[in-house]
JSON list of C-alpha atoms in Angstrom, two decimals:
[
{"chain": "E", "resi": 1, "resn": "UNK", "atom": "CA", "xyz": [-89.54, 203.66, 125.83]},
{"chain": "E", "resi": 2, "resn": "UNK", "atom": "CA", "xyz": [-89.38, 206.63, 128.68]},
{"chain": "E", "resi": 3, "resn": "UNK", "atom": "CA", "xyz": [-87.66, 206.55, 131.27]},
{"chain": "E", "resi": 4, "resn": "UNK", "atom": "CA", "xyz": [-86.95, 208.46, 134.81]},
{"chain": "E", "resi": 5, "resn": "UNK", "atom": "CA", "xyz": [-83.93, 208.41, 136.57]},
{"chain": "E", "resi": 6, "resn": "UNK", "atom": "CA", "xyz": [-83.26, 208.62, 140.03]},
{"chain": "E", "resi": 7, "resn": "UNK", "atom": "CA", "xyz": [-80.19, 208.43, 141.92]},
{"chain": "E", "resi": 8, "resn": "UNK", "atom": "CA", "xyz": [-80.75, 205.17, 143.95]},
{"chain": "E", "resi": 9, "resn": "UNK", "atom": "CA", "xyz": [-79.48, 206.88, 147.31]},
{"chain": "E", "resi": 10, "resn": "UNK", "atom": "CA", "xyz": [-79.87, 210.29, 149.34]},
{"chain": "E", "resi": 11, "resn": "UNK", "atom": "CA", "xyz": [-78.64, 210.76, 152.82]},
{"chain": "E", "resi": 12, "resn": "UNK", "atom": "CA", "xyz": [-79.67, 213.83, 155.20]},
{"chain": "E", "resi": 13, "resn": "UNK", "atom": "CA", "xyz": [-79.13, 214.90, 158.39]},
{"chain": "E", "resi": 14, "resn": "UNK", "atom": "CA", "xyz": [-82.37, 215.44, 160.78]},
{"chain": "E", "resi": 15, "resn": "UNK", "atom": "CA", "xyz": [-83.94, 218.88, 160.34]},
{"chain": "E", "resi": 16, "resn": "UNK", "atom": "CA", "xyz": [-82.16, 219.54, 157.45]},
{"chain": "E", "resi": 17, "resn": "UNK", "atom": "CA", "xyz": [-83.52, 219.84, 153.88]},
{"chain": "E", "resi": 18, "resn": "UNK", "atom": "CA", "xyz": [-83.27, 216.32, 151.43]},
{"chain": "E", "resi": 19, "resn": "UNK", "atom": "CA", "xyz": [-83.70, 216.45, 147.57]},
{"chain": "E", "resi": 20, "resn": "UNK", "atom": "CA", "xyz": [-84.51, 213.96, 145.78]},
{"chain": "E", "resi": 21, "resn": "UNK", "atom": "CA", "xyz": [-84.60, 214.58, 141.92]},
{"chain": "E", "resi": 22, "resn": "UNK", "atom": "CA", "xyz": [-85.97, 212.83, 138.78]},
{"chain": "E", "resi": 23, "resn": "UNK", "atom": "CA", "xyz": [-84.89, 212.95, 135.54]},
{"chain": "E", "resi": 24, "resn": "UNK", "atom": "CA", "xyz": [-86.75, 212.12, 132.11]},
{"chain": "E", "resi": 25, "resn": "UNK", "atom": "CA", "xyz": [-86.85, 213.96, 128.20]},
{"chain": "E", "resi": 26, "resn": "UNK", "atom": "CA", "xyz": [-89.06, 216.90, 128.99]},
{"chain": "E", "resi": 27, "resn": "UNK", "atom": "CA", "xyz": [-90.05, 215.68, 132.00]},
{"chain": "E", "resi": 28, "resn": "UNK", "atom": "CA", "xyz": [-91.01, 219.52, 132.82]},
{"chain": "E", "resi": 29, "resn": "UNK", "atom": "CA", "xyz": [-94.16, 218.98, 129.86]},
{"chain": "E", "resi": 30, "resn": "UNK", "atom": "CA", "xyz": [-95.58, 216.32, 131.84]},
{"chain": "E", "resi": 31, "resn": "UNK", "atom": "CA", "xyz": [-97.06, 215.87, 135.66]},
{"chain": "E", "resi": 32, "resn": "UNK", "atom": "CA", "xyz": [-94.58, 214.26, 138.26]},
{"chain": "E", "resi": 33, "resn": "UNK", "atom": "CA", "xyz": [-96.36, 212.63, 141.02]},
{"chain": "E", "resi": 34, "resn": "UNK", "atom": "CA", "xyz": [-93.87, 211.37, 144.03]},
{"chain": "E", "resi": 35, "resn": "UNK", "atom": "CA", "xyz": [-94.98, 208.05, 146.39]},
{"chain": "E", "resi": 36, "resn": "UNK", "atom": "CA", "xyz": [-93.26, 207.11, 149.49]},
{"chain": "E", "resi": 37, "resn": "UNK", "atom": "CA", "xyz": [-92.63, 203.50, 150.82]},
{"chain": "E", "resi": 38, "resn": "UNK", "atom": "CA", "xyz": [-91.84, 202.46, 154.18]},
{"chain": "E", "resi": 39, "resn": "UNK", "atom": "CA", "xyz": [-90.43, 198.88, 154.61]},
{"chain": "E", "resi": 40, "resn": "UNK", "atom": "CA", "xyz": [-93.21, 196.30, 154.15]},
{"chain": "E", "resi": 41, "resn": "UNK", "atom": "CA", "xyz": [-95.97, 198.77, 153.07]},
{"chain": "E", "resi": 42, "resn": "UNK", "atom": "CA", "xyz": [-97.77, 200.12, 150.46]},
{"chain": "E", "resi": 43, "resn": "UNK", "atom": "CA", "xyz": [-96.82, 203.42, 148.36]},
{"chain": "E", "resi": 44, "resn": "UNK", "atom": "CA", "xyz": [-98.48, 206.64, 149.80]},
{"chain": "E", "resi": 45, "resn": "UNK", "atom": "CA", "xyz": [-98.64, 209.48, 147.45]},
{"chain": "E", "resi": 46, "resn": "UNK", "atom": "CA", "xyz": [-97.29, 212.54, 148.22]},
{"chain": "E", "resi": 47, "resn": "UNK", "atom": "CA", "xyz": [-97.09, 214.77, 145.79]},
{"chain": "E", "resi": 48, "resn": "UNK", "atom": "CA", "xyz": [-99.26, 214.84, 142.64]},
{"chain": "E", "resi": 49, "resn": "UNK", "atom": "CA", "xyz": [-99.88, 217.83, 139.55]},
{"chain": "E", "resi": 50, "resn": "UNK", "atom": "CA", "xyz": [-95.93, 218.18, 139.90]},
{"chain": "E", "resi": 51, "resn": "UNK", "atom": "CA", "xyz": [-96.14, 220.22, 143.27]},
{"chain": "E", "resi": 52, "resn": "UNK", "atom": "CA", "xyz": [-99.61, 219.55, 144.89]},
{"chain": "E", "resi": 53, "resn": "UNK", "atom": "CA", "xyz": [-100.17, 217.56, 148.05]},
{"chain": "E", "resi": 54, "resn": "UNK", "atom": "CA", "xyz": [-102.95, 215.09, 148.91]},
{"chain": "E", "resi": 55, "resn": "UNK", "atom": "CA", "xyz": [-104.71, 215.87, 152.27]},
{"chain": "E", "resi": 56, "resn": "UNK", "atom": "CA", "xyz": [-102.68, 214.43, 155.21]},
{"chain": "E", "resi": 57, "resn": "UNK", "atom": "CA", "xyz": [-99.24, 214.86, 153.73]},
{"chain": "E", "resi": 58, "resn": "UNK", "atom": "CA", "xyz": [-97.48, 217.54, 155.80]},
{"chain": "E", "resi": 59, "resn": "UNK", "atom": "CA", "xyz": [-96.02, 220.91, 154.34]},
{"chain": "E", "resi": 60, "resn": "UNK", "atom": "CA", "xyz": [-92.73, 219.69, 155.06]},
{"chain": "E", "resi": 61, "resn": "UNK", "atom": "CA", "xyz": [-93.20, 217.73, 151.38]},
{"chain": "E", "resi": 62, "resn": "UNK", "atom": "CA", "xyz": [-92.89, 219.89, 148.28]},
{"chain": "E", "resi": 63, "resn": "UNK", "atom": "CA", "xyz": [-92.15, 219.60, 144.82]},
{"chain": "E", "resi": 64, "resn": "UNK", "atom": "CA", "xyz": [-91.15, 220.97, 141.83]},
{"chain": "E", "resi": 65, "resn": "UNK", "atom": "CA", "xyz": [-90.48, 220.49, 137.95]},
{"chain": "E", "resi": 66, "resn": "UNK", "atom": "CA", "xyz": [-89.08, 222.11, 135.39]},
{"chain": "E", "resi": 67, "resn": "UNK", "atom": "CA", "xyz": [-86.86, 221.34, 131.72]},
{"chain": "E", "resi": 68, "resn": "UNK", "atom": "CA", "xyz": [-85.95, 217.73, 132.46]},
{"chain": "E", "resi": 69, "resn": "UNK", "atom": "CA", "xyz": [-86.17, 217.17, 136.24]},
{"chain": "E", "resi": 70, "resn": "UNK", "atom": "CA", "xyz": [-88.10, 217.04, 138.82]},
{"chain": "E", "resi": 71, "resn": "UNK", "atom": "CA", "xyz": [-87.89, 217.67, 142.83]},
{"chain": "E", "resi": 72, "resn": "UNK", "atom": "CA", "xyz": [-89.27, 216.17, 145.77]},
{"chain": "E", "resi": 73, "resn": "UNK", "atom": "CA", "xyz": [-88.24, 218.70, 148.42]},
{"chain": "E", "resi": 74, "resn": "UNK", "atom": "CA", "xyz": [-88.32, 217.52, 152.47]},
{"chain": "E", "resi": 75, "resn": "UNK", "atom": "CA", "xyz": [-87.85, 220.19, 154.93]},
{"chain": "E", "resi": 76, "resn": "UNK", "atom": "CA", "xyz": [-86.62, 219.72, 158.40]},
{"chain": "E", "resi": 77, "resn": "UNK", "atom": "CA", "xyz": [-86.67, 215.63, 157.65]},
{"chain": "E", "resi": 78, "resn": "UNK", "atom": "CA", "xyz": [-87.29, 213.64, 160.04]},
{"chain": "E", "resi": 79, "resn": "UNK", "atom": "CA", "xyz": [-86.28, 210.14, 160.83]},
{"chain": "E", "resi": 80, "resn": "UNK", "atom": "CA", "xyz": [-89.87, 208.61, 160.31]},
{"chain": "E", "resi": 81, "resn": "UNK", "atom": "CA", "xyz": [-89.44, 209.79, 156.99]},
{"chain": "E", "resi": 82, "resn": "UNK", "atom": "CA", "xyz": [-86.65, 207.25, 155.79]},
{"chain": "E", "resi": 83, "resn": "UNK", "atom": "CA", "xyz": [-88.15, 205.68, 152.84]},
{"chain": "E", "resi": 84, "resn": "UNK", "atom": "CA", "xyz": [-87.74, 204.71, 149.19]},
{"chain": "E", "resi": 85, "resn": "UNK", "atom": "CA", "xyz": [-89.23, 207.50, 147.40]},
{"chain": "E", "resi": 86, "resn": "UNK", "atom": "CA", "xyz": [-90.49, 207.12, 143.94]},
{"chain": "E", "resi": 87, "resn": "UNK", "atom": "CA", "xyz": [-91.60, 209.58, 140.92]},
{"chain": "E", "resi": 88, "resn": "UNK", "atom": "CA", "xyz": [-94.12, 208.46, 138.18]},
{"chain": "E", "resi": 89, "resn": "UNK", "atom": "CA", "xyz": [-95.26, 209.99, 135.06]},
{"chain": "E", "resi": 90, "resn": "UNK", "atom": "CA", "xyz": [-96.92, 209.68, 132.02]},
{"chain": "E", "resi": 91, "resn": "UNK", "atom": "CA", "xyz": [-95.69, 208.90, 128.54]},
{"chain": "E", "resi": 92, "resn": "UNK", "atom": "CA", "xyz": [-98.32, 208.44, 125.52]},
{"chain": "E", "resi": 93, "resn": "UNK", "atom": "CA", "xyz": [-100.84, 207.10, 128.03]},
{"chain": "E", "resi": 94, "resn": "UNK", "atom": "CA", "xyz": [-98.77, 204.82, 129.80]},
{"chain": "E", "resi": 95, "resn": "UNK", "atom": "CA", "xyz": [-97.35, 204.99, 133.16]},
{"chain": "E", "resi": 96, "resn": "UNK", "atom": "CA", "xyz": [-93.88, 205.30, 133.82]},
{"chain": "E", "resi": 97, "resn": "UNK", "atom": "CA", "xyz": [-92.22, 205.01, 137.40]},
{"chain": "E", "resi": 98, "resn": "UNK", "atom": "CA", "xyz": [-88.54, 205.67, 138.31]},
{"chain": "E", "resi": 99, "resn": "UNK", "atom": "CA", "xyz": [-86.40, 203.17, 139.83]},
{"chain": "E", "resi": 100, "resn": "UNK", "atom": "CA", "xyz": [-86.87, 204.89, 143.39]},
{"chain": "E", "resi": 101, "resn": "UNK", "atom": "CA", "xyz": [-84.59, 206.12, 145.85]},
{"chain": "E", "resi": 102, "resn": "UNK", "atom": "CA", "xyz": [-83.49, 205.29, 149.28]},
{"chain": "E", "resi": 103, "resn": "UNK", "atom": "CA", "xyz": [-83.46, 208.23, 151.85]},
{"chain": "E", "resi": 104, "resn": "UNK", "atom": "CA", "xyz": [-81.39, 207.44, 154.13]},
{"chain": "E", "resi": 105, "resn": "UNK", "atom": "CA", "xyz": [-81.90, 209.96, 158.09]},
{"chain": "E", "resi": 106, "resn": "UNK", "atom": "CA", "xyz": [-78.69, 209.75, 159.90]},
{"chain": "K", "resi": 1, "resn": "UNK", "atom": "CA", "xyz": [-112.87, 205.62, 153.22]},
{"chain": "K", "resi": 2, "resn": "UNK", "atom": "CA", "xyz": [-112.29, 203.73, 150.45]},
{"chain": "K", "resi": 3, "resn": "UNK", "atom": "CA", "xyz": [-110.27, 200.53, 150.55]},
{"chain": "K", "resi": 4, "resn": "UNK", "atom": "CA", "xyz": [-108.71, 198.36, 148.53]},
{"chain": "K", "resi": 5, "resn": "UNK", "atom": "CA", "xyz": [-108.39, 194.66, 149.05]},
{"chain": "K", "resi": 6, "resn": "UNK", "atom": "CA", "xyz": [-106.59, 192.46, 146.83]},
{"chain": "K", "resi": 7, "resn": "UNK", "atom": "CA", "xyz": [-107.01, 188.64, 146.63]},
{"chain": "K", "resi": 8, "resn": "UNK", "atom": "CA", "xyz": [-105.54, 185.88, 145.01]},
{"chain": "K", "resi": 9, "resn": "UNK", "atom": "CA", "xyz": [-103.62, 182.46, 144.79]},
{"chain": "K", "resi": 10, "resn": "UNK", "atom": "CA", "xyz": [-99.70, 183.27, 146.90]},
{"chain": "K", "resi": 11, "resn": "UNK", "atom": "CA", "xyz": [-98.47, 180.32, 144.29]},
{"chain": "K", "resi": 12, "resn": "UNK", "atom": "CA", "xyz": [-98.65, 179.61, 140.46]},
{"chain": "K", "resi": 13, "resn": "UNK", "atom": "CA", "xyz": [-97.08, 177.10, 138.86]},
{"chain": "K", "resi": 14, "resn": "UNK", "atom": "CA", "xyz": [-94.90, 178.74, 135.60]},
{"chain": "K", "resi": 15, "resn": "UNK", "atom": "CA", "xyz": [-97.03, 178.64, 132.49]},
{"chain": "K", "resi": 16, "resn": "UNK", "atom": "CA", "xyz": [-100.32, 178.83, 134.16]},
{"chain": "K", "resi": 17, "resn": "UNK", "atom": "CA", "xyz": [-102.52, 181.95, 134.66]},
{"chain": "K", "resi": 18, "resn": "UNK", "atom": "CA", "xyz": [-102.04, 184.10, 137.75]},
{"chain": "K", "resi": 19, "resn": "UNK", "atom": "CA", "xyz": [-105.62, 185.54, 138.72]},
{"chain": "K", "resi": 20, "resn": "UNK", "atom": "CA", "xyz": [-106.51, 188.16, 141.40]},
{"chain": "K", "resi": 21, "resn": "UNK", "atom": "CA", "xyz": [-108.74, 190.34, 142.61]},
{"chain": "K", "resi": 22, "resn": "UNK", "atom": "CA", "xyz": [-109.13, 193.73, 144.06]},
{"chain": "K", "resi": 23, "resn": "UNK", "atom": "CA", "xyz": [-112.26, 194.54, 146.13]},
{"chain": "K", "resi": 24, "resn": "UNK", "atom": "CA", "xyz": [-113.33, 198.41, 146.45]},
{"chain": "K", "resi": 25, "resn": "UNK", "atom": "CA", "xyz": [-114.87, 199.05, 150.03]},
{"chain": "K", "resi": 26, "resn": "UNK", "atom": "CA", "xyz": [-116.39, 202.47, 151.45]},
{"chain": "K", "resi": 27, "resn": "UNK", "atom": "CA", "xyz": [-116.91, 204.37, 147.95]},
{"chain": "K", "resi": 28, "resn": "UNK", "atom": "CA", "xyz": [-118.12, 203.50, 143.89]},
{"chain": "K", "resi": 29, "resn": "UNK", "atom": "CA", "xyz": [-115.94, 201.63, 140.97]},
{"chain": "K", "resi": 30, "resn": "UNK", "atom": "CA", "xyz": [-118.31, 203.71, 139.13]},
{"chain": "K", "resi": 31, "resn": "UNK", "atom": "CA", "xyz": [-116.57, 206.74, 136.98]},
{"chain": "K", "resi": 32, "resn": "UNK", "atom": "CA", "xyz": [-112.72, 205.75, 138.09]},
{"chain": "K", "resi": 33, "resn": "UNK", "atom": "CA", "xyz": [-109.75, 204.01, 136.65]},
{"chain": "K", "resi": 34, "resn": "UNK", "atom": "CA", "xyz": [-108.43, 200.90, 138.70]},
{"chain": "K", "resi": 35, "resn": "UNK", "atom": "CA", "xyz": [-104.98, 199.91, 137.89]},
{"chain": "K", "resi": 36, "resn": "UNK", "atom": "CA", "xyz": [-102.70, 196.89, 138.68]},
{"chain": "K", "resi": 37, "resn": "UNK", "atom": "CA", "xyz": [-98.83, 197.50, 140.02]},
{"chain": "K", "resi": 38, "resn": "UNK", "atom": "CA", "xyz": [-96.47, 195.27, 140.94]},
{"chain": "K", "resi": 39, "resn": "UNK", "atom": "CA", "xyz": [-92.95, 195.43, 142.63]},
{"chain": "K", "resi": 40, "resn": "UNK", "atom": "CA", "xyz": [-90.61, 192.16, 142.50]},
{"chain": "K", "resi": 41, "resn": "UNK", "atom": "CA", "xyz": [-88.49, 191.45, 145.67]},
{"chain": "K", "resi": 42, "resn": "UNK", "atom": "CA", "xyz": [-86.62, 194.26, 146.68]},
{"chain": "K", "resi": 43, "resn": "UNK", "atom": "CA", "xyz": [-87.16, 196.06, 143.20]},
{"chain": "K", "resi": 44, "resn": "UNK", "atom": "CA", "xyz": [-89.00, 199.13, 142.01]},
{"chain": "K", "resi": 45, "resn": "UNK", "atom": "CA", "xyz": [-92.64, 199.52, 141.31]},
{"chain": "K", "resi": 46, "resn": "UNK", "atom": "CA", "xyz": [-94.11, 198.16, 137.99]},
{"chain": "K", "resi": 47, "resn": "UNK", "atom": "CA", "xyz": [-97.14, 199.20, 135.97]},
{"chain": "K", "resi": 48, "resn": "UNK", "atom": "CA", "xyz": [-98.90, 196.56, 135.02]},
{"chain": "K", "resi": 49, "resn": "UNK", "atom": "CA", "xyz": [-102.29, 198.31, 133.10]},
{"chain": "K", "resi": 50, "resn": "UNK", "atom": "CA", "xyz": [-105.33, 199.97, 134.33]},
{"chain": "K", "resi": 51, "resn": "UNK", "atom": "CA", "xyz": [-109.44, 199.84, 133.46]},
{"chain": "K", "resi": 52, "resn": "UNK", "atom": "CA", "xyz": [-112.02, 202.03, 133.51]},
{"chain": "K", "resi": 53, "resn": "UNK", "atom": "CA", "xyz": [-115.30, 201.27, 135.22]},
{"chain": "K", "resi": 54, "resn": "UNK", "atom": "CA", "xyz": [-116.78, 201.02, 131.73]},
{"chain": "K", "resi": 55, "resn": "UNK", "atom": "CA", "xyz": [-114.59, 198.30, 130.82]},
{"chain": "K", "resi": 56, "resn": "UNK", "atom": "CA", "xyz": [-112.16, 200.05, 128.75]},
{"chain": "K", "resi": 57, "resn": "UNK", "atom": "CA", "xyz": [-108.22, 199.23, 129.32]},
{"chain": "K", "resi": 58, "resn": "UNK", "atom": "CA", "xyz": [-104.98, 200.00, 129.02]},
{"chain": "K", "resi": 59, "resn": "UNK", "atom": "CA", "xyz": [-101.70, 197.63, 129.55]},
{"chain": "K", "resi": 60, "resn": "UNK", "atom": "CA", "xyz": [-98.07, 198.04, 129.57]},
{"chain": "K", "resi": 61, "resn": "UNK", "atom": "CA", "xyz": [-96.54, 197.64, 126.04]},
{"chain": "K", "resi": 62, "resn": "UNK", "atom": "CA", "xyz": [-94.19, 194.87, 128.08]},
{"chain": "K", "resi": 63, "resn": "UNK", "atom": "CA", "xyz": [-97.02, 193.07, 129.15]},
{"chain": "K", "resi": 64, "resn": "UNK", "atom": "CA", "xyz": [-100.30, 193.72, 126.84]},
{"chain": "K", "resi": 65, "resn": "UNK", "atom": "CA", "xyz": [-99.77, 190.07, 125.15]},
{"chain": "K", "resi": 66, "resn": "UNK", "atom": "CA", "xyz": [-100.21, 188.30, 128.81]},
{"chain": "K", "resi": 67, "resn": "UNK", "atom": "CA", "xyz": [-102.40, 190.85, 130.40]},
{"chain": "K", "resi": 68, "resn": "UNK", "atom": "CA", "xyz": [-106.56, 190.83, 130.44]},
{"chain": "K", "resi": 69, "resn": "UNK", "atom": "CA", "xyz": [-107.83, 193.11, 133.09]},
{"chain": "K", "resi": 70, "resn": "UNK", "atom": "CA", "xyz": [-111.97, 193.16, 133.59]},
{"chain": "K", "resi": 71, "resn": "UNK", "atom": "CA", "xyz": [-114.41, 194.78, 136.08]},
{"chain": "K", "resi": 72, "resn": "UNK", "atom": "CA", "xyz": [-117.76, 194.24, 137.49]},
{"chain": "K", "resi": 73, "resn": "UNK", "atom": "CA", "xyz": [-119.46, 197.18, 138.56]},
{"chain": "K", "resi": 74, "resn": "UNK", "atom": "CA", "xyz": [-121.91, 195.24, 140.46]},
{"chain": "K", "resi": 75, "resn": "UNK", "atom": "CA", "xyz": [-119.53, 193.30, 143.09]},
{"chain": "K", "resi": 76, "resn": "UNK", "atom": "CA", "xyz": [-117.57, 196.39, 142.94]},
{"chain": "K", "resi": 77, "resn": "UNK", "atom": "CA", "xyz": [-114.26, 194.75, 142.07]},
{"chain": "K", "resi": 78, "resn": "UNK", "atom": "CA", "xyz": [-111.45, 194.53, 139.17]},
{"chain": "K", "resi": 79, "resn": "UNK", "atom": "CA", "xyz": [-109.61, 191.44, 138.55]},
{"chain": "K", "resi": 80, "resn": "UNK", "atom": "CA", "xyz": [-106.40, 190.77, 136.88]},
{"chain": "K", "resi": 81, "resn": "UNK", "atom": "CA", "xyz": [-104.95, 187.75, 134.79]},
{"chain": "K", "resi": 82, "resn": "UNK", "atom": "CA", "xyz": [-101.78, 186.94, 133.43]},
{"chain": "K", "resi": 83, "resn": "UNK", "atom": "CA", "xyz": [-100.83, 184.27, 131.56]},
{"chain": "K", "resi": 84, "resn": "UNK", "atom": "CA", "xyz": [-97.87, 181.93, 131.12]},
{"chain": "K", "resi": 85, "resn": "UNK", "atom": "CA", "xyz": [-96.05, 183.31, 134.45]},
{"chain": "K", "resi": 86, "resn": "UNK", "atom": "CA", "xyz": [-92.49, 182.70, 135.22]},
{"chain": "K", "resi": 87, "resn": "UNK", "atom": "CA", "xyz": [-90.41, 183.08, 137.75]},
{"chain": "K", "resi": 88, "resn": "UNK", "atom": "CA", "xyz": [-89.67, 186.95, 137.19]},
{"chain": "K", "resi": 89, "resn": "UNK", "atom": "CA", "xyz": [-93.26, 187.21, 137.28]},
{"chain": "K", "resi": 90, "resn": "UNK", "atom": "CA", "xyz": [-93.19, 186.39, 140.94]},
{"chain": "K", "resi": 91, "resn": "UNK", "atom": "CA", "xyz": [-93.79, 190.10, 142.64]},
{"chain": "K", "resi": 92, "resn": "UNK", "atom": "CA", "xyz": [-96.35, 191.90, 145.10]},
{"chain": "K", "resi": 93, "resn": "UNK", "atom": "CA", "xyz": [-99.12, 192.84, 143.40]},
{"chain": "K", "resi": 94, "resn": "UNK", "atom": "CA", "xyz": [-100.88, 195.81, 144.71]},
{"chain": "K", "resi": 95, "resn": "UNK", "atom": "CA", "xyz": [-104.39, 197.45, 143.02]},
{"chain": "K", "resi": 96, "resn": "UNK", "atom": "CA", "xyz": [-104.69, 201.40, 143.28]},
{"chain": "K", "resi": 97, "resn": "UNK", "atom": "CA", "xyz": [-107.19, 204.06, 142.42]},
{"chain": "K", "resi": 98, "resn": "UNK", "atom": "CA", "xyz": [-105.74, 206.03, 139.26]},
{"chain": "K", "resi": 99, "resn": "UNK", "atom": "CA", "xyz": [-108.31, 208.71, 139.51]},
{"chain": "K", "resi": 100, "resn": "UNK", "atom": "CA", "xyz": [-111.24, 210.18, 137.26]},
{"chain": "K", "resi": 101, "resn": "UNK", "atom": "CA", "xyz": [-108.84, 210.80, 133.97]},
{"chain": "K", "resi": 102, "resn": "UNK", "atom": "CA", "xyz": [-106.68, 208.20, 133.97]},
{"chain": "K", "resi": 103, "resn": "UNK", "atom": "CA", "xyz": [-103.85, 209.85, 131.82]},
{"chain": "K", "resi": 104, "resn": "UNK", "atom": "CA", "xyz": [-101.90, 212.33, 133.90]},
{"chain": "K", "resi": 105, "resn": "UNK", "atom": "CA", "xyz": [-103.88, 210.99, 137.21]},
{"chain": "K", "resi": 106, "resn": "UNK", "atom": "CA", "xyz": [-102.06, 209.49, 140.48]},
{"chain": "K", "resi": 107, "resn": "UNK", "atom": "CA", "xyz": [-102.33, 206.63, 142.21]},
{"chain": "K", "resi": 108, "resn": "UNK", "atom": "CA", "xyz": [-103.81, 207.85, 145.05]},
{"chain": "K", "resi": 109, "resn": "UNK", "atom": "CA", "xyz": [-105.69, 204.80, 146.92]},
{"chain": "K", "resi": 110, "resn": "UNK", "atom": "CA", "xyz": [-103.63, 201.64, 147.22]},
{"chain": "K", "resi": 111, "resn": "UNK", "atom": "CA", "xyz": [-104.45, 198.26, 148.35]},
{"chain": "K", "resi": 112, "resn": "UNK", "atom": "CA", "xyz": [-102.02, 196.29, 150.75]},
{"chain": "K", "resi": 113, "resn": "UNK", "atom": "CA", "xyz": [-100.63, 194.24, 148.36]},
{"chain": "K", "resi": 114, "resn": "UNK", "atom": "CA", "xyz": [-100.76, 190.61, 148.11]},
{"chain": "K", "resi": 115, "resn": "UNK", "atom": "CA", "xyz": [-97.40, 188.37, 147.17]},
{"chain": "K", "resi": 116, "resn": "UNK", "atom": "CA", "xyz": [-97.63, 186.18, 144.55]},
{"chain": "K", "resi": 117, "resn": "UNK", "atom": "CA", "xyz": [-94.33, 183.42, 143.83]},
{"chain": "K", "resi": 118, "resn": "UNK", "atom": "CA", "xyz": [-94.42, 181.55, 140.57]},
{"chain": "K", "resi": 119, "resn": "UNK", "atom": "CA", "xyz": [-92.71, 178.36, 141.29]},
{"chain": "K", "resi": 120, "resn": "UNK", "atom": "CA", "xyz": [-93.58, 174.48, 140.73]}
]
């Protein structure tokens, strides 16, 4: 079966830039959507089509993919946005999620 | 704006069949997929399956043989069973909007999530 890879931990310091990548077999032929999660809620998506954000996401949340990985970019981070981050994508009709990662603001 | 609302039993008993329901507010089941997640304690997110407002479904391979997802257009909700539930099967379940597509879509509308334990 497919699978994404993420690394289960980033850590960035406030205003600068945090990565977070995910990694799958060709990953770069298929869309990448990214979902946040916030202690005790429910996912938000914020980025879908690989690189495209939903209204009410700020710019600060870009992405990217390309061969086998793909890149949820936050600029200037901010505390409020220490979350678990996950990517999804499709394989032969069937959704695939990776195993998320913490981002950690200190 | 459109909400979702799950509902649902918070306890099975293992071997029974875990049953809930996801209730679309503010906008149409009509012409979207509706898809079931779940994420067990402190875990990642799982994809459980999704239907079409026509009735038409897909399930994850893991699942299919315990899985029946149905809708009904005219209370404007999707429901989800599982059978023969065990303890790993205890998880939050949330419902989403998939989008018009369904492959290559996002889930962009999620419910709140509703916990459900399996335990005796």
């Amino acid at each position: 079966s497919y699978e994404l890879t993420q690394p289960p931990s980033v850590s960035v310091s406030p205003g600068q830039t945090a990565s977070i990548t995910c990694s799958g077999d060709k990953l770069g032929d298929k869309y990448t959507s990214w979902y946040q999660q916030k202690p005790g809620q429910s996912p938000v998506l914020v980025i879908y089509h690989d690189s495209q954000r939903p209204s009410g996401i700020p710019e600060s949340f870009s992405g990217s993919n390309s061969g086998s990985t793909a890149t949820l970019t936050i600029s200037g981070t901010q505390a409020m946005d220490e979350a678990d981050y996950y990517c999804q994508a499709w394989d032969s009709s069937t959704v695939v999620f990776g195993g998320g990662t913490k981002l950690t603001v200190l | 704006q459109v909400q979702l609302q799950e509902s649902g039993p918070g306890l099975v008993k293992p071997s029974e069949t875990l049953s809930l329901t996801c209730t679309v507010s503010g906008g149409s089941i009509i012409n979207y997929y509706w898809s079931w997640i779940r994420q067990s304690p402190g875990k990642g997110l799982e994809w459980i399956g999704h239907i079409f407002y026509s009735g038409s479904t897909h399930y994850n391979p893991s699942l299919k043989s315990r899985v029946t997802m149905s809708v009904d257009t005219s209370k404007n909700h999707f429901s989800l069973k599982l059978s023969s539930v065990m303890a790993a099967d205890s998880a939050v379940y949330y419902c989403a909007r998939l989008g018009l597509t369904g492959d290559s879509d996002s889930f962009d509308i999620w419910g709140q999530g509703t916990m459900v334990s399996v335990s005796s």
